[in-house]
PDB file of C-alpha atoms in Angstrom:
ATOM      1  CA  MET A   1    -109.596  30.829  37.421  1.00 56.00           C
ATOM      2  CA  SER A   2    -111.206  31.626  40.784  1.00 61.00           C
ATOM      3  CA  VAL A   3    -111.175  35.073  42.348  1.00 54.00           C
ATOM      4  CA  ILE A   4    -108.944  33.803  45.178  1.00 57.00           C
ATOM      5  CA  THR A   5    -106.364  32.354  42.748  1.00 55.00           C
ATOM      6  CA  ALA A   6    -106.344  35.536  40.690  1.00 50.00           C
ATOM      7  CA  THR A   7    -105.861  37.600  43.860  1.00 53.00           C
ATOM      8  CA  VAL A   8    -102.939  35.436  45.010  1.00 47.00           C
ATOM      9  CA  ILE A   9    -101.279  35.704  41.603  1.00 53.00           C
ATOM     10  CA  PHE A  10    -101.766  39.469  41.609  1.00 47.00           C
ATOM     11  CA  LEU A  11    -100.284  39.815  45.116  1.00 48.00           C
ATOM     12  CA  LEU A  12     -97.289  37.649  44.226  1.00 49.00           C
ATOM     13  CA  PHE A  13     -96.678  39.705  41.104  1.00 47.00           C
ATOM     14  CA  ALA A  14     -97.010  42.936  43.089  1.00 48.00           C
ATOM     15  CA  CYS A  15     -94.479  41.642  45.634  1.00 50.00           C
ATOM     16  CA  TYR A  16     -92.061  40.710  42.864  1.00 46.00           C
ATOM     17  CA  ILE A  17     -92.350  44.165  41.306  1.00 55.00           C
ATOM     18  CA  GLY A  18     -91.860  45.769  44.717  1.00 47.00           C
ATOM     19  CA  VAL A  19     -88.696  43.769  45.374  1.00 48.00           C
ATOM     20  CA  GLN A  20     -87.277  44.657  41.957  1.00 54.00           C
ATOM     21  CA  LEU A  21     -87.976  48.346  42.555  1.00 52.00           C
ATOM     22  CA  VAL A  22     -86.185  48.242  45.900  1.00 53.00           C
ATOM     23  CA  LYS A  23     -83.218  46.375  44.378  1.00 66.00           C
ATOM     24  CA  ASN A  24     -82.920  48.854  41.514  1.00 68.00           C
ATOM     25  CA  PHE A  25     -83.160  51.748  43.954  1.00 62.00           C
ATOM     26  CA  GLN A  26     -80.329  50.358  46.096  1.00 77.00           C
ATOM     27  CA  LEU A  27     -78.139  49.744  43.067  1.00 78.00           C
ATOM     28  CA  ARG A  28     -78.754  53.273  41.795  1.00 83.00           C
ATOM     29  CA  GLN A  29     -77.906  54.686  45.205  1.00 83.00           C
ATOM     30  CA  MET A  30     -74.630  52.793  45.423  1.00 84.00           C
ATOM     31  CA  ASN A  31     -73.670  53.731  41.854  1.00 86.00           C
ATOM     32  CA  THR A  32     -74.461  57.373  42.605  1.00 91.00           C
ATOM     33  CA  CYS A  33     -72.276  57.244  45.705  1.00 88.00           C
ATOM     34  CA  LEU A  34     -69.426  55.707  43.725  1.00 87.00           C
ATOM     35  CA  LYS A  35     -69.635  58.501  41.156  1.00 88.00           C
ATOM     36  CA  SER A  36     -69.691  61.142  43.893  1.00 89.00           C
ATOM     37  CA  ARG A  37     -66.783  59.430  45.691  1.00 90.00           C
ATOM     38  CA  ASP A  38     -68.843  58.788  48.793  1.00 92.00           C
ATOM     39  CA  TYR A  39     -67.186  55.446  49.373  1.00 91.00           C
ATOM     40  CA  ALA A  40     -68.138  55.189  53.039  1.00 92.00           C
ATOM     41  CA  SER A  41     -71.824  55.252  52.093  1.00 92.00           C
ATOM     42  CA  VAL A  42     -71.284  52.528  49.504  1.00 90.00           C
ATOM     43  CA  GLU A  43     -69.773  50.259  52.147  1.00 92.00           C
ATOM     44  CA  LYS A  44     -72.522  51.107  54.615  1.00 91.00           C
ATOM     45  CA  MET A  45     -75.266  50.260  52.116  1.00 90.00           C
ATOM     46  CA  ALA A  46     -73.473  47.099  50.977  1.00 91.00           C
ATOM     47  CA  ASP A  47     -73.336  45.873  54.569  1.00 89.00           C
ATOM     48  CA  MET A  48     -77.028  46.504  55.284  1.00 88.00           C
ATOM     49  CA  PRO A  49     -78.918  43.246  55.983  1.00 87.00           C
ATOM     50  CA  MET A  50     -81.603  44.289  53.481  1.00 83.00           C
ATOM     51  CA  SER A  51     -78.997  44.812  50.759  1.00 82.00           C
ATOM     52  CA  ARG A  52     -77.440  41.453  51.529  1.00 83.00           C
ATOM     53  CA  ARG A  53     -80.803  39.715  51.272  1.00 83.00           C
ATOM     54  CA  LEU A  54     -82.031  41.469  48.141  1.00 81.00           C
ATOM     55  CA  LEU A  55     -78.817  41.934  46.152  1.00 85.00           C
ATOM     56  CA  GLY A  56     -76.919  38.916  47.412  1.00 85.00           C
ATOM     57  CA  GLN A  57     -73.584  38.537  49.162  1.00 91.00           C
ATOM     58  CA  TYR A  58     -71.587  38.552  45.921  1.00 92.00           C
ATOM     59  CA  THR A  59     -72.977  41.824  44.545  1.00 92.00           C
ATOM     60  CA  CYS A  60     -72.577  43.581  47.893  1.00 92.00           C
ATOM     61  CA  ASP A  61     -68.996  42.340  48.256  1.00 94.00           C
ATOM     62  CA  LEU A  62     -68.197  43.589  44.744  1.00 93.00           C
ATOM     63  CA  TYR A  63     -69.436  47.068  45.603  1.00 92.00           C
ATOM     64  CA  LYS A  64     -67.380  47.109  48.800  1.00 94.00           C
ATOM     65  CA  LEU A  65     -64.276  45.996  46.922  1.00 95.00           C
ATOM     66  CA  ARG A  66     -64.813  48.644  44.256  1.00 93.00           C
ATOM     67  CA  ALA A  67     -65.287  51.363  46.869  1.00 94.00           C
ATOM     68  CA  MET A  68     -62.094  50.395  48.710  1.00 95.00           C
ATOM     69  CA  TYR A  69     -60.155  50.291  45.436  1.00 93.00           C
ATOM     70  CA  LEU A  70     -61.344  53.727  44.311  1.00 93.00           C
ATOM     71  CA  ASP A  71     -60.734  55.107  47.805  1.00 93.00           C
ATOM     72  CA  LYS A  72     -57.127  53.874  47.502  1.00 91.00           C
ATOM     73  CA  ASP A  73     -57.446  52.205  50.897  1.00 91.00           C
ATOM     74  CA  VAL A  74     -54.759  49.646  50.091  1.00 95.00           C
ATOM     75  CA  PRO A  75     -54.709  47.598  53.339  1.00 95.00           C
ATOM     76  CA  ARG A  76     -58.496  47.208  53.456  1.00 95.00           C
ATOM     77  CA  PHE A  77     -58.684  46.624  49.705  1.00 95.00           C
ATOM     78  CA  GLU A  78     -56.126  43.846  49.893  1.00 97.00           C
ATOM     79  CA  GLU A  79     -57.953  42.281  52.838  1.00 96.00           C
ATOM     80  CA  MET A  80     -61.266  42.410  50.942  1.00 96.00           C
ATOM     81  CA  LEU A  81     -59.667  41.097  47.756  1.00 96.00           C
ATOM     82  CA  GLN A  82     -58.237  38.103  49.592  1.00 96.00           C
ATOM     83  CA  TYR A  83     -61.575  37.552  51.324  1.00 95.00           C
ATOM     84  CA  MET A  84     -63.379  37.401  47.971  1.00 95.00           C
ATOM     85  CA  ILE A  85     -60.721  35.142  46.488  1.00 95.00           C
ATOM     86  CA  ALA A  86     -61.278  32.671  49.323  1.00 94.00           C
ATOM     87  CA  ALA A  87     -65.075  33.064  49.583  1.00 92.00           C
ATOM     88  CA  GLU A  88     -67.577  30.553  48.241  1.00 89.00           C
ATOM     89  CA  TYR A  89     -70.602  32.187  46.616  1.00 89.00           C
ATOM     90  CA  LYS A  90     -73.988  30.658  45.890  1.00 85.00           C
ATOM     91  CA  ASN A  91     -73.496  30.824  42.127  1.00 87.00           C
ATOM     92  CA  PRO A  92     -70.087  29.433  41.024  1.00 87.00           C
ATOM     93  CA  ALA A  93     -70.313  31.544  37.857  1.00 90.00           C
ATOM     94  CA  ASP A  94     -70.157  34.683  40.025  1.00 91.00           C
ATOM     95  CA  LYS A  95     -66.838  33.617  41.533  1.00 92.00           C
ATOM     96  CA  LYS A  96     -65.404  32.790  38.122  1.00 92.00           C
ATOM     97  CA  SER A  97     -66.547  36.145  36.728  1.00 92.00           C
ATOM     98  CA  PHE A  98     -64.954  37.975  39.680  1.00 94.00           C
ATOM     99  CA  LEU A  99     -61.639  36.154  39.276  1.00 96.00           C
ATOM    100  CA  GLU A 100     -61.581  36.792  35.532  1.00 95.00           C
ATOM    101  CA  GLN A 101     -62.490  40.472  35.622  1.00 94.00           C
ATOM    102  CA  TYR A 102     -60.181  41.467  38.480  1.00 96.00           C
ATOM    103  CA  TYR A 103     -57.336  39.299  37.223  1.00 97.00           C
ATOM    104  CA  HIS A 104     -57.392  41.046  33.858  1.00 97.00           C
ATOM    105  CA  THR A 105     -57.824  44.438  35.492  1.00 96.00           C
ATOM    106  CA  PHE A 106     -54.511  43.976  37.286  1.00 97.00           C
ATOM    107  CA  LEU A 107     -52.882  42.158  34.387  1.00 97.00           C
ATOM    108  CA  LEU A 108     -53.420  45.215  32.179  1.00 96.00           C
ATOM    109  CA  LYS A 109     -51.893  47.361  34.931  1.00 95.00           C
ATOM    110  CA  GLU A 110     -49.017  44.853  35.096  1.00 96.00           C
ATOM    111  CA  ASN A 111     -49.607  44.550  38.833  1.00 96.00           C
ATOM    112  CA  LYS A 112     -47.787  41.280  39.494  1.00 97.00           C
ATOM    113  CA  LYS A 113     -48.721  41.036  43.174  1.00 97.00           C
ATOM    114  CA  TYR A 114     -52.497  41.039  42.682  1.00 97.00           C
ATOM    115  CA  ALA A 115     -52.298  39.099  39.412  1.00 97.00           C
ATOM    116  CA  ASP A 116     -50.402  36.352  41.256  1.00 97.00           C
ATOM    117  CA  TRP A 117     -53.095  36.132  43.947  1.00 97.00           C
ATOM    118  CA  LEU A 118     -55.883  35.861  41.397  1.00 97.00           C
ATOM    119  CA  LEU A 119     -54.069  33.476  39.055  1.00 97.00           C
ATOM    120  CA  ASP A 120     -53.452  31.126  41.962  1.00 97.00           C
ATOM    121  CA  ALA A 121     -57.232  31.053  42.597  1.00 96.00           C
ATOM    122  CA  ILE A 122     -57.921  30.587  38.875  1.00 97.00           C
ATOM    123  CA  ARG A 123     -55.651  27.521  38.859  1.00 96.00           C
ATOM    124  CA  LYS A 124     -57.724  26.026  41.678  1.00 94.00           C
ATOM    125  CA  THR A 125     -60.916  26.112  39.582  1.00 92.00           C
ATOM    126  CA  GLY A 126     -59.846  23.005  37.670  1.00 91.00           C
ATOM    127  CA  ASP A 127     -61.189  24.519  34.425  1.00 93.00           C
ATOM    128  CA  GLU A 128     -58.292  23.721  32.079  1.00 94.00           C
ATOM    129  CA  PRO A 129     -59.190  26.011  29.114  1.00 94.00           C
ATOM    130  CA  PHE A 130     -59.876  28.843  31.586  1.00 95.00           C
ATOM    131  CA  ILE A 131     -56.569  28.240  33.354  1.00 96.00           C
ATOM    132  CA  LEU A 132     -54.582  27.911  30.118  1.00 96.00           C
ATOM    133  CA  TYR A 133     -55.528  31.197  28.489  1.00 96.00           C
ATOM    134  CA  ASN A 134     -55.080  33.093  31.753  1.00 97.00           C
ATOM    135  CA  GLU A 135     -51.649  31.586  32.356  1.00 97.00           C
ATOM    136  CA  GLN A 136     -50.571  32.505  28.844  1.00 97.00           C
ATOM    137  CA  ALA A 137     -51.875  36.042  29.259  1.00 97.00           C
ATOM    138  CA  TYR A 138     -49.710  36.288  32.391  1.00 98.00           C
ATOM    139  CA  GLU A 139     -46.659  35.147  30.452  1.00 98.00           C
ATOM    140  CA  VAL A 140     -47.247  37.846  27.844  1.00 98.00           C
ATOM    141  CA  MET A 141     -48.097  40.762  30.144  1.00 97.00           C
ATOM    142  CA  ILE A 142     -45.901  40.058  33.173  1.00 97.00           C
ATOM    143  CA  ASN A 143     -43.023  37.991  31.800  1.00 97.00           C
ATOM    144  CA  LYS A 144     -43.043  39.767  28.391  1.00 97.00           C
ATOM    145  CA  ARG A 145     -42.874  36.582  26.351  1.00 96.00           C
ATOM    146  CA  SER A 146     -43.197  36.893  22.584  1.00 96.00           C
ATOM    147  CA  ASP A 147     -42.893  33.221  21.601  1.00 97.00           C
ATOM    148  CA  LEU A 148     -46.528  32.214  22.161  1.00 97.00           C
ATOM    149  CA  ILE A 149     -48.088  33.560  18.965  1.00 97.00           C
ATOM    150  CA  GLU A 150     -48.386  30.200  17.188  1.00 95.00           C
ATOM    151  CA  THR A 151     -49.533  28.459  20.371  1.00 95.00           C
ATOM    152  CA  MET A 152     -52.282  31.015  20.971  1.00 95.00           C
ATOM    153  CA  ASP A 153     -53.275  30.937  17.299  1.00 94.00           C
ATOM    154  CA  ALA A 154     -53.860  27.200  17.738  1.00 93.00           C
ATOM    155  CA  GLN A 155     -56.160  27.929  20.692  1.00 91.00           C
ATOM    156  CA  ILE A 156     -58.284  30.138  18.459  1.00 91.00           C
ATOM    157  CA  ASP A 157     -58.561  27.267  15.960  1.00 87.00           C
ATOM    158  CA  SER A 158     -59.637  24.902  18.765  1.00 87.00           C
ATOM    159  CA  LYS A 159     -62.987  26.747  18.991  1.00 85.00           C
ATOM    160  CA  LYS A 160     -62.882  26.471  22.804  1.00 88.00           C
ATOM    161  CA  TYR A 161     -62.801  30.239  23.288  1.00 93.00           C
ATOM    162  CA  TYR A 162     -65.285  32.955  22.416  1.00 91.00           C
ATOM    163  CA  GLY A 163     -66.304  36.402  23.571  1.00 94.00           C
ATOM    164  CA  PHE A 164     -64.094  37.813  26.348  1.00 96.00           C
ATOM    165  CA  SER A 165     -61.586  34.949  26.431  1.00 96.00           C
ATOM    166  CA  LEU A 166     -61.161  34.995  22.649  1.00 96.00           C
ATOM    167  CA  GLY A 167     -60.662  38.748  22.770  1.00 97.00           C
ATOM    168  CA  VAL A 168     -57.962  38.335  25.416  1.00 97.00           C
ATOM    169  CA  ILE A 169     -56.123  35.746  23.324  1.00 97.00           C
ATOM    170  CA  LEU A 170     -56.169  38.045  20.296  1.00 97.00           C
ATOM    171  CA  PHE A 171     -55.034  40.983  22.442  1.00 98.00           C
ATOM    172  CA  MET A 172     -52.109  38.951  23.761  1.00 98.00           C
ATOM    173  CA  ILE A 173     -51.153  37.920  20.233  1.00 98.00           C
ATOM    174  CA  ALA A 174     -51.215  41.590  19.232  1.00 97.00           C
ATOM    175  CA  ARG A 175     -49.074  42.525  22.228  1.00 97.00           C
ATOM    176  CA  GLN A 176     -46.497  39.912  21.240  1.00 97.00           C
ATOM    177  CA  TYR A 177     -46.383  41.333  17.728  1.00 97.00           C
ATOM    178  CA  GLU A 178     -45.664  44.706  19.308  1.00 96.00           C
ATOM    179  CA  TYR A 179     -42.796  43.189  21.280  1.00 96.00           C
ATOM    180  CA  ILE A 180     -41.183  41.981  18.052  1.00 95.00           C
ATOM    181  CA  HIS A 181     -42.033  45.238  16.242  1.00 94.00           C
ATOM    182  CA  ASP A 182     -44.399  43.676  13.707  1.00 95.00           C
ATOM    183  CA  THR A 183     -46.732  46.666  13.526  1.00 95.00           C
ATOM    184  CA  LYS A 184     -48.886  45.388  10.666  1.00 95.00           C
ATOM    185  CA  HIS A 185     -49.910  42.156  12.397  1.00 96.00           C
ATOM    186  CA  ALA A 186     -50.233  43.887  15.769  1.00 96.00           C
ATOM    187  CA  ILE A 187     -52.825  46.284  14.321  1.00 96.00           C
ATOM    188  CA  ILE A 188     -54.753  43.457  12.664  1.00 97.00           C
ATOM    189  CA  SER A 189     -54.833  41.437  15.892  1.00 97.00           C
ATOM    190  CA  TYR A 190     -55.888  44.408  18.022  1.00 97.00           C
ATOM    191  CA  LYS A 191     -58.752  45.151  15.636  1.00 97.00           C
ATOM    192  CA  ASN A 192     -59.845  41.513  15.689  1.00 97.00           C
ATOM    193  CA  ALA A 193     -59.696  41.524  19.487  1.00 97.00           C
ATOM    194  CA  LYS A 194     -61.838  44.645  19.718  1.00 97.00           C
ATOM    195  CA  VAL A 195     -64.707  42.925  17.901  1.00 96.00           C
ATOM    196  CA  CYS A 196     -64.839  40.236  20.601  1.00 96.00           C
ATOM    197  CA  PHE A 197     -65.400  42.620  23.505  1.00 96.00           C
ATOM    198  CA  SER A 198     -68.475  44.533  24.591  1.00 94.00           C
ATOM    199  CA  PRO A 199     -68.085  48.333  24.197  1.00 92.00           C
ATOM    200  CA  LYS A 200     -67.550  48.774  27.954  1.00 91.00           C
ATOM    201  CA  ALA A 201     -65.102  45.896  28.409  1.00 94.00           C
ATOM    202  CA  LEU A 202     -61.935  46.761  30.332  1.00 95.00           C
ATOM    203  CA  TYR A 203     -59.755  45.854  27.323  1.00 97.00           C
ATOM    204  CA  ILE A 204     -61.337  48.418  24.995  1.00 97.00           C
ATOM    205  CA  PRO A 205     -59.366  51.468  26.273  1.00 96.00           C
ATOM    206  CA  ALA A 206     -56.116  49.470  26.092  1.00 96.00           C
ATOM    207  CA  ILE A 207     -56.873  48.430  22.514  1.00 97.00           C
ATOM    208  CA  GLU A 208     -57.773  51.952  21.443  1.00 96.00           C
ATOM    209  CA  LYS A 209     -54.621  53.328  23.050  1.00 95.00           C
ATOM    210  CA  SER A 210     -52.493  50.717  21.307  1.00 95.00           C
ATOM    211  CA  LEU A 211     -54.108  51.327  17.919  1.00 95.00           C
ATOM    212  CA  GLY A 212     -53.711  55.067  18.333  1.00 94.00           C
ATOM    213  CA  ARG A 213     -50.021  54.566  18.993  1.00 92.00           C
ATOM    214  CA  LEU A 214     -49.388  52.036  16.229  1.00 93.00           C
ATOM    215  CA  GLU A 215     -51.331  53.814  13.502  1.00 87.00           C
ATOM    216  CA  GLN A 216     -49.173  56.928  13.820  1.00 82.00           C
ATOM    217  CA  PRO A 217     -46.408  57.280  11.213  1.00 73.00           C
ATOM    218  CA  ASP A 218     -43.771  56.304  13.772  1.00 66.00           C
ATOM    219  CA  GLY A 219     -45.945  53.686  15.456  1.00 55.00           C
ATOM    220  CA  GLY A 220     -43.467  50.894  14.940  1.00 53.00           C
ATOM    221  CA  GLU A 221     -40.849  52.813  16.922  1.00 54.00           C
ATOM    222  CA  GLN A 222     -43.274  53.827  19.679  1.00 54.00           C
ATOM    223  CA  GLY A 223     -44.566  50.329  20.517  1.00 58.00           C
ATOM    224  CA  VAL A 224     -44.255  48.584  23.853  1.00 65.00           C
ATOM    225  CA  ARG A 225     -41.029  46.859  24.645  1.00 59.00           C
ATOM    226  CA  ALA A 226     -40.461  43.255  25.657  1.00 56.00           C
TER     227      ALA A 226
END
């Protein structure tokens, strides 16, 4: 390897490290501002041209959406949510991840309005397994159906779902068991669902709350109602 080639490689590596340091610094700054409730600064940093170039449009939009949500700025949040639902991002997986995470955030809160917006976008993806499990989750959480246990059990057997989606299916089966006051099977399904999620997944607090309720002596009487 010549000296010139080695120098070029070193400079390229140094540039890469520099970019990563700047990106990590910006992310830390925005996370710090979120924790300190300085939402205006989060939006300002997310809109900076440098942030847009280094972090990407999708990441910056996510931070803006999160800041507006935590700031309880409903009109601007709804406008940003609809913008992201309609937007096309460079990586299609980013859009799918956004739809999935925010859809289930509002599904757990039983917020029909936002869940409807996001489910409509999910249906437009054309991904049938993705659409199916999300539609069924809607039926359980919003419409309070309890007749989908066998159907959703069959989806587990199909081996088409794993990780987050499998956890959601098991959670929805557990919730249906709660509706029909079958505490034993609800507990089993919640525990099985918990294994599918990462420790910081948005379903974990809901599972722990449900298990805490059901495992009390009067858990069967305290369960959710259909």
